[in-house]
Coordinates of C-alpha atoms in Angstrom, one line a residue:
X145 CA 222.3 123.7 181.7
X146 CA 225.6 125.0 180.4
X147 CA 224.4 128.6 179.7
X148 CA 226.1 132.0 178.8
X149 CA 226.0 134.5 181.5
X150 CA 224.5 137.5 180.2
X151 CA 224.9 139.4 183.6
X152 CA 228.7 139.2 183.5
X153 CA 229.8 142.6 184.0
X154 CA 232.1 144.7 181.2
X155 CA 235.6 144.9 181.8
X156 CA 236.7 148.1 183.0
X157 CA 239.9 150.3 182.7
X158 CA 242.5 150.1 180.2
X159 CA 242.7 146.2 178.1
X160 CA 245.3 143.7 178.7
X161 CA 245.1 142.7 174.8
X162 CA 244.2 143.9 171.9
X163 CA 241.0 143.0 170.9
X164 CA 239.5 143.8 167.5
X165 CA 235.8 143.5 166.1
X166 CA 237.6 141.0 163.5
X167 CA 239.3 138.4 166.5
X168 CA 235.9 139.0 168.0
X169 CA 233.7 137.8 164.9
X170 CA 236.5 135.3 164.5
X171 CA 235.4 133.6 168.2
X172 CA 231.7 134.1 167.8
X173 CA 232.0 132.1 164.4
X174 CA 233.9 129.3 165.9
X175 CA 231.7 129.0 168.7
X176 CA 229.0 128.6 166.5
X177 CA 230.1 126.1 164.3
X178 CA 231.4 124.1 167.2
X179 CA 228.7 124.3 169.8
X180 CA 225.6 126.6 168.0
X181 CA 226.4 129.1 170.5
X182 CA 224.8 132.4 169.0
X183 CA 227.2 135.4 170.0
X184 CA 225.5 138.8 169.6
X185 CA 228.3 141.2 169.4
X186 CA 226.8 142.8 172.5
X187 CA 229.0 139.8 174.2
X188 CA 232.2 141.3 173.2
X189 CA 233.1 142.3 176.5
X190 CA 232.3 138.9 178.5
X191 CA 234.2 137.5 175.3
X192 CA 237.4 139.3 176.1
X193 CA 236.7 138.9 180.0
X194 CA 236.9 135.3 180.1
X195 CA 238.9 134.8 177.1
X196 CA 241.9 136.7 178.9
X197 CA 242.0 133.9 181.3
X198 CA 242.7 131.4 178.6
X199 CA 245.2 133.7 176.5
X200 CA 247.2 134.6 180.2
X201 CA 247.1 130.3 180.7
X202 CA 248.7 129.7 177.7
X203 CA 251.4 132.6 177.6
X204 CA 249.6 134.5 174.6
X205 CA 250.3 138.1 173.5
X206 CA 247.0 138.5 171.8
X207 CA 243.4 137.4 170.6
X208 CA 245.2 137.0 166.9
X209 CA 247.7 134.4 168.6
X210 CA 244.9 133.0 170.2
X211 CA 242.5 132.8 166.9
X212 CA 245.4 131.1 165.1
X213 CA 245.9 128.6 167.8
X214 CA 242.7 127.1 166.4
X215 CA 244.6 126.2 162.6
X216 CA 246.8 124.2 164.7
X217 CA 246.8 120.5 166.1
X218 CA 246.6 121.8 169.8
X219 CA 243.7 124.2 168.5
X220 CA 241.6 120.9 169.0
X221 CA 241.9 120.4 172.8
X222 CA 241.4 124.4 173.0
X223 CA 237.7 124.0 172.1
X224 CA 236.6 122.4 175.4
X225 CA 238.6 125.7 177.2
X226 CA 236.7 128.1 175.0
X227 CA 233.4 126.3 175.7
X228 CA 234.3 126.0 178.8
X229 CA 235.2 129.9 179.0
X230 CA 232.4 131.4 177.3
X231 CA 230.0 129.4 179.6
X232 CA 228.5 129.1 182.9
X233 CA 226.7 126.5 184.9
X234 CA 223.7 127.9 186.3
X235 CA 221.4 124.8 187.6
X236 CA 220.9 123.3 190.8
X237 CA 218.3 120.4 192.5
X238 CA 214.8 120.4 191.8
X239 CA 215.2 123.6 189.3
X240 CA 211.4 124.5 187.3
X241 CA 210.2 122.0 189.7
X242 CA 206.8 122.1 188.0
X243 CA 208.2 120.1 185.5
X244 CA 209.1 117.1 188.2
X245 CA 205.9 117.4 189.5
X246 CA 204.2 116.7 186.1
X247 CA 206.3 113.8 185.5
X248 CA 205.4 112.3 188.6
X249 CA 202.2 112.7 188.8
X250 CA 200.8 112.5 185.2
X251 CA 203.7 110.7 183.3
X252 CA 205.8 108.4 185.4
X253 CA 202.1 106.6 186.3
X254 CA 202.2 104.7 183.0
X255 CA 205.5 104.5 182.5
X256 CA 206.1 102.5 185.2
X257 CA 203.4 100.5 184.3
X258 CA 204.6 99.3 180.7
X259 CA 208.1 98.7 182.5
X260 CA 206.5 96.2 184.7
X261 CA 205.2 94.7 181.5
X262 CA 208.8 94.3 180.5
X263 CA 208.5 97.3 178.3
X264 CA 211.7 100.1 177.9
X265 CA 211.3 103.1 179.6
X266 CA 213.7 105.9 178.5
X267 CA 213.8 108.7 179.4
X268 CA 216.9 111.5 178.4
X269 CA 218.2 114.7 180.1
X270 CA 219.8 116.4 177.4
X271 CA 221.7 119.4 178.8
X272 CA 222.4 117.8 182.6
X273 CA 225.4 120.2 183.3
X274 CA 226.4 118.7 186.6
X275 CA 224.2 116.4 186.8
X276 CA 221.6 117.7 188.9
X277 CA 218.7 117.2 186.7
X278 CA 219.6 113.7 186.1
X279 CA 219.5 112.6 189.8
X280 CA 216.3 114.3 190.4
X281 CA 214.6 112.0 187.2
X282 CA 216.3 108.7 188.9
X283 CA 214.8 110.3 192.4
X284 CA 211.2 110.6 190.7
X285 CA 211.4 107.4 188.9
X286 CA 212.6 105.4 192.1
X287 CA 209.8 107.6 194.2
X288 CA 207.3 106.3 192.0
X289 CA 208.8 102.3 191.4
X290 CA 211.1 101.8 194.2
X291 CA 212.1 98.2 192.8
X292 CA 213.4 100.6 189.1
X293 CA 216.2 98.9 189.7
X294 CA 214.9 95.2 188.5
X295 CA 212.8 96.7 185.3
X296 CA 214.8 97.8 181.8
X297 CA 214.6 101.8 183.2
X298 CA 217.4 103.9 181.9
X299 CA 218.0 107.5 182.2
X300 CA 220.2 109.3 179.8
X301 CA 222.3 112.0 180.5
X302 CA 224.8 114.5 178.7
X303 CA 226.2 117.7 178.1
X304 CA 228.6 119.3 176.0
X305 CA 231.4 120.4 178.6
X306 CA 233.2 117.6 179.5
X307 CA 234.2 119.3 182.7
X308 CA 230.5 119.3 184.2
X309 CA 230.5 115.3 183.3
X310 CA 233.5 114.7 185.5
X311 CA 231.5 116.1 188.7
X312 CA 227.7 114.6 187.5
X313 CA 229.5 111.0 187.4
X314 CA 231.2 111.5 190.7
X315 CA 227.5 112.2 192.4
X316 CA 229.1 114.6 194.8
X317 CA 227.9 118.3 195.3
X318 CA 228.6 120.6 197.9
X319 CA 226.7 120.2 201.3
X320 CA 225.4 124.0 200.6
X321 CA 223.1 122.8 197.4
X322 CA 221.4 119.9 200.0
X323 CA 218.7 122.9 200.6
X324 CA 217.5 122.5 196.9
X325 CA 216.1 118.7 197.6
X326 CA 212.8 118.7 199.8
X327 CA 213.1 117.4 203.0
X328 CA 211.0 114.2 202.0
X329 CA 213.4 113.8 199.2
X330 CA 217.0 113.7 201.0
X331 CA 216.2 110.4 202.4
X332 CA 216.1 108.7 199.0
X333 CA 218.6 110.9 196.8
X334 CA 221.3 111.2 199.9
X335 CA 223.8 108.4 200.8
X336 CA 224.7 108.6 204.2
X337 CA 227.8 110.6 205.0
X338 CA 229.9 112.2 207.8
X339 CA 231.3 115.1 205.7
X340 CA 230.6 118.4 206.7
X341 CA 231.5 119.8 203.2
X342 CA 229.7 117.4 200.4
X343 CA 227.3 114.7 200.0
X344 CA 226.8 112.2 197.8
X345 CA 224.1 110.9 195.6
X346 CA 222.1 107.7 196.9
X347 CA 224.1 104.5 194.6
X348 CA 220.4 103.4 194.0
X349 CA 219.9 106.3 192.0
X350 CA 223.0 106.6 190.3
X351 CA 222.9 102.9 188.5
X352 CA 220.0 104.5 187.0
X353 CA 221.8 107.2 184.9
X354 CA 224.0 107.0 182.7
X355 CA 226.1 110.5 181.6
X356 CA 227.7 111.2 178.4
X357 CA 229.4 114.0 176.5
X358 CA 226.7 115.3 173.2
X359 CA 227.3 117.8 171.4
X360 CA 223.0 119.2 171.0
X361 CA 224.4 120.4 167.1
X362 CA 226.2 117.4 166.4
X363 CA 225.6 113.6 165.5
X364 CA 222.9 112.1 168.2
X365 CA 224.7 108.1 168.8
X366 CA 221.6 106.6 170.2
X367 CA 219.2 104.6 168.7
X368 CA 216.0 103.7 170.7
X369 CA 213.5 106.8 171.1
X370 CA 212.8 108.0 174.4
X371 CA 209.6 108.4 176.6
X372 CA 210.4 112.3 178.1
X373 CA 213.1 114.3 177.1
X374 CA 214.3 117.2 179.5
X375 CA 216.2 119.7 177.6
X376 CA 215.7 123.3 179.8
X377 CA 217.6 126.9 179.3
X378 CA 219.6 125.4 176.3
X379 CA 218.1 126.0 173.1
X380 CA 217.7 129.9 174.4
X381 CA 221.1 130.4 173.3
X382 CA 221.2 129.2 170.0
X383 CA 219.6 131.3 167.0
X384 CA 216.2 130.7 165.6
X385 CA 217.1 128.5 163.0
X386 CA 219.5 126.2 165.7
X387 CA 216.2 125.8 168.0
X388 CA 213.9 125.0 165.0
X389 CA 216.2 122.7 163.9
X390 CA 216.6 121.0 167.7
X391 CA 212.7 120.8 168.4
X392 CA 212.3 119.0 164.9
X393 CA 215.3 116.3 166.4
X394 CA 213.8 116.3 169.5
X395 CA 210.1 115.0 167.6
X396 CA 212.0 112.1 165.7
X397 CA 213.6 111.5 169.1
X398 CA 210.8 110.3 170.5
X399 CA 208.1 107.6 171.1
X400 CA 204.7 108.2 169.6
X401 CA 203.3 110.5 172.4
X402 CA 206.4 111.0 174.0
X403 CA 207.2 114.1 176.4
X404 CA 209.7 117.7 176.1
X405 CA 210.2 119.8 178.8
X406 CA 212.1 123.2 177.9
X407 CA 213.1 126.2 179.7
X408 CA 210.8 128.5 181.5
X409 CA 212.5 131.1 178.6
X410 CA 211.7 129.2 175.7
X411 CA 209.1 128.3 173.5
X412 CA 208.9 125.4 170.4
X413 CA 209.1 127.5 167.3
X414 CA 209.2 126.1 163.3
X415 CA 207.8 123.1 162.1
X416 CA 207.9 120.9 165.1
X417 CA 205.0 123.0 166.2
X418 CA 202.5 120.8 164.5
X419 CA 204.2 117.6 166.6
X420 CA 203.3 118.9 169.3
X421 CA 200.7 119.6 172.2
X422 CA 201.3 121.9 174.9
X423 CA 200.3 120.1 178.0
X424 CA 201.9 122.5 180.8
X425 CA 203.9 125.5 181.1
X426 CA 206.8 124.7 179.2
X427 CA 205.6 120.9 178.7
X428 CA 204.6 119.3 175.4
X429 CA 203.6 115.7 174.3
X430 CA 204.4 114.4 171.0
X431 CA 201.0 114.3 168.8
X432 CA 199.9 111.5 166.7
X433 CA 199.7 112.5 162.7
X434 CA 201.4 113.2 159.6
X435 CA 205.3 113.6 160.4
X436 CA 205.6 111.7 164.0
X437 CA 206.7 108.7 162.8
X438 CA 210.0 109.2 161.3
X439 CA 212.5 106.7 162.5
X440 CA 214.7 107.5 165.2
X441 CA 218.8 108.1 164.9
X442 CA 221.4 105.5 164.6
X443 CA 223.3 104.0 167.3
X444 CA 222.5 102.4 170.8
X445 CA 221.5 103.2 174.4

């Protein structure tokens, strides 16, 4: 997940730049409307902290010059910097590995099976960061049907940052995160290699996913519903009415019965509490009833 970092430290000593509770407001309400990130003005400091970066990059004098770059034509490329800024990716292999666990054991069983009756099996990670989360799906789906690769199996995957995307599609991570994937694991997930440094993700896995940018507050392109959704330490940082909003999404997103998995922080709040049954900790399957079979979004997958 692409996360705010809510240890970052304040800045100390004397500022760099002016920066007013107005310019600050001004940010929080941009990032907002761009990306539901929820700002609480007790961020001001890891605001102005990573922010400085961005105002030093592009020969600023202040946060006004920098709010202002927004009105402007280049103001549009600026938005994946200040995403990119104000966020941190915190995830690694195997993360809230109960929730892999679950999946194999109680839900990849019969969606396998319907696959081998020529049936779709989709299945989405919805905040994949780097792509970590993704490859562990394709590792528990190939664990489970080692021939995926012959059935109509696709795993989704996207995240906002378009910066994360560029190192989940090259499948290589540094040699130090290999500790994450169980021993019995590395064998499927790890092509061979003779780096020292990185390794890279088995290709048998990797024609099994499929990464994309999505913004979570923004239009949803796809069309077919999806058999488990994995969308962890997301929806924490928007407000209350930006999760209520995404769990009610995330019901029309999928099949009758369908799976979510959320963060070991967050909990289904509004209406889409009477879609769903808790079935785990932090694990819910779609229920059958009044207002679970609305039609899915428009577009294709």
């Amino acid at each position: 997940m692409n996360a705010l970092n809510p240890t970052l430290p304040k800045a100390n000593g004397p500022s760099e730049y002016a920066f007013t509770d107005a310019d600050f407001r001004q940010i929080a309400q941009m990032a907002n409307e761009i990306y539901g990130l929820f700002l609480q003005d007790s961020k001001k400091p890891l605001v102005y902290s990573r922010l400085a970066k961005r105002l030093r990059a592009l020969g600023l004098n202040s946060f006004r010059e920098y709010c202002d770059l927004f009105r402007t034509t280049a103001g549009r490329d600026e938005q994946t910097h200040l995403l990119s800024a104000l966020t941190t990716n915190v995830t690694h292999f195997f993360r809230e590995n109960h929730h892999f666990e679950q999946l194999s054991t109680e839900i990849l069983p019969r969606l396998i099976d319907a696959a081998r009756r020529g049936e779709k099996v989709r299945i989405w990670s919805a905040a994949c960061s780097a792509g970590q989360e993704a490859y562990c799906l394709a590792a528990a789906v190939v664990a489970a049907c080692p021939d995926a690769g012959r059935f109509d199996i696709k795993i989704l995957a996207t995240d906002v940052d378009p910066n994360v995307l560029k190192i989940a599609e090259t499948g290589r991570y540094p040699v130090d995160q290999l500790s994450a994937i169980p021993s019995e694991m590395r064998r499927t997930m790890v092509a061979p290699t003779t780096s020292d440094d990185d390794f890279e993700i088995n290709p048998k896995l990797r024609e099994l996913v499929t990464f994309g940018e999505l913004n979570l507050v923004g239009d949803w392109p796809m069309k077919r519903p999806f058999d488990v959704i994995f969308c962890r330490n997301a929806a924490i940082y928007f407000d209350q009415t930006t999760q209520a909003r995404l769990w009610e999404r995330f019901n029309t997103a999928l099949k009758p019965m369908g799976y979510l998995m959320i963060g070991h922080s967050e909990r289904l709040s509004g209406p889409a509490t009477q879609y769903f049954k808790s079935i785990g900790v932090t694990a819910y399957q779609k229920q059958q009833g009044p207002g679970t079979g609305r039609a899915p979004y428009s577009g294709e997958q």
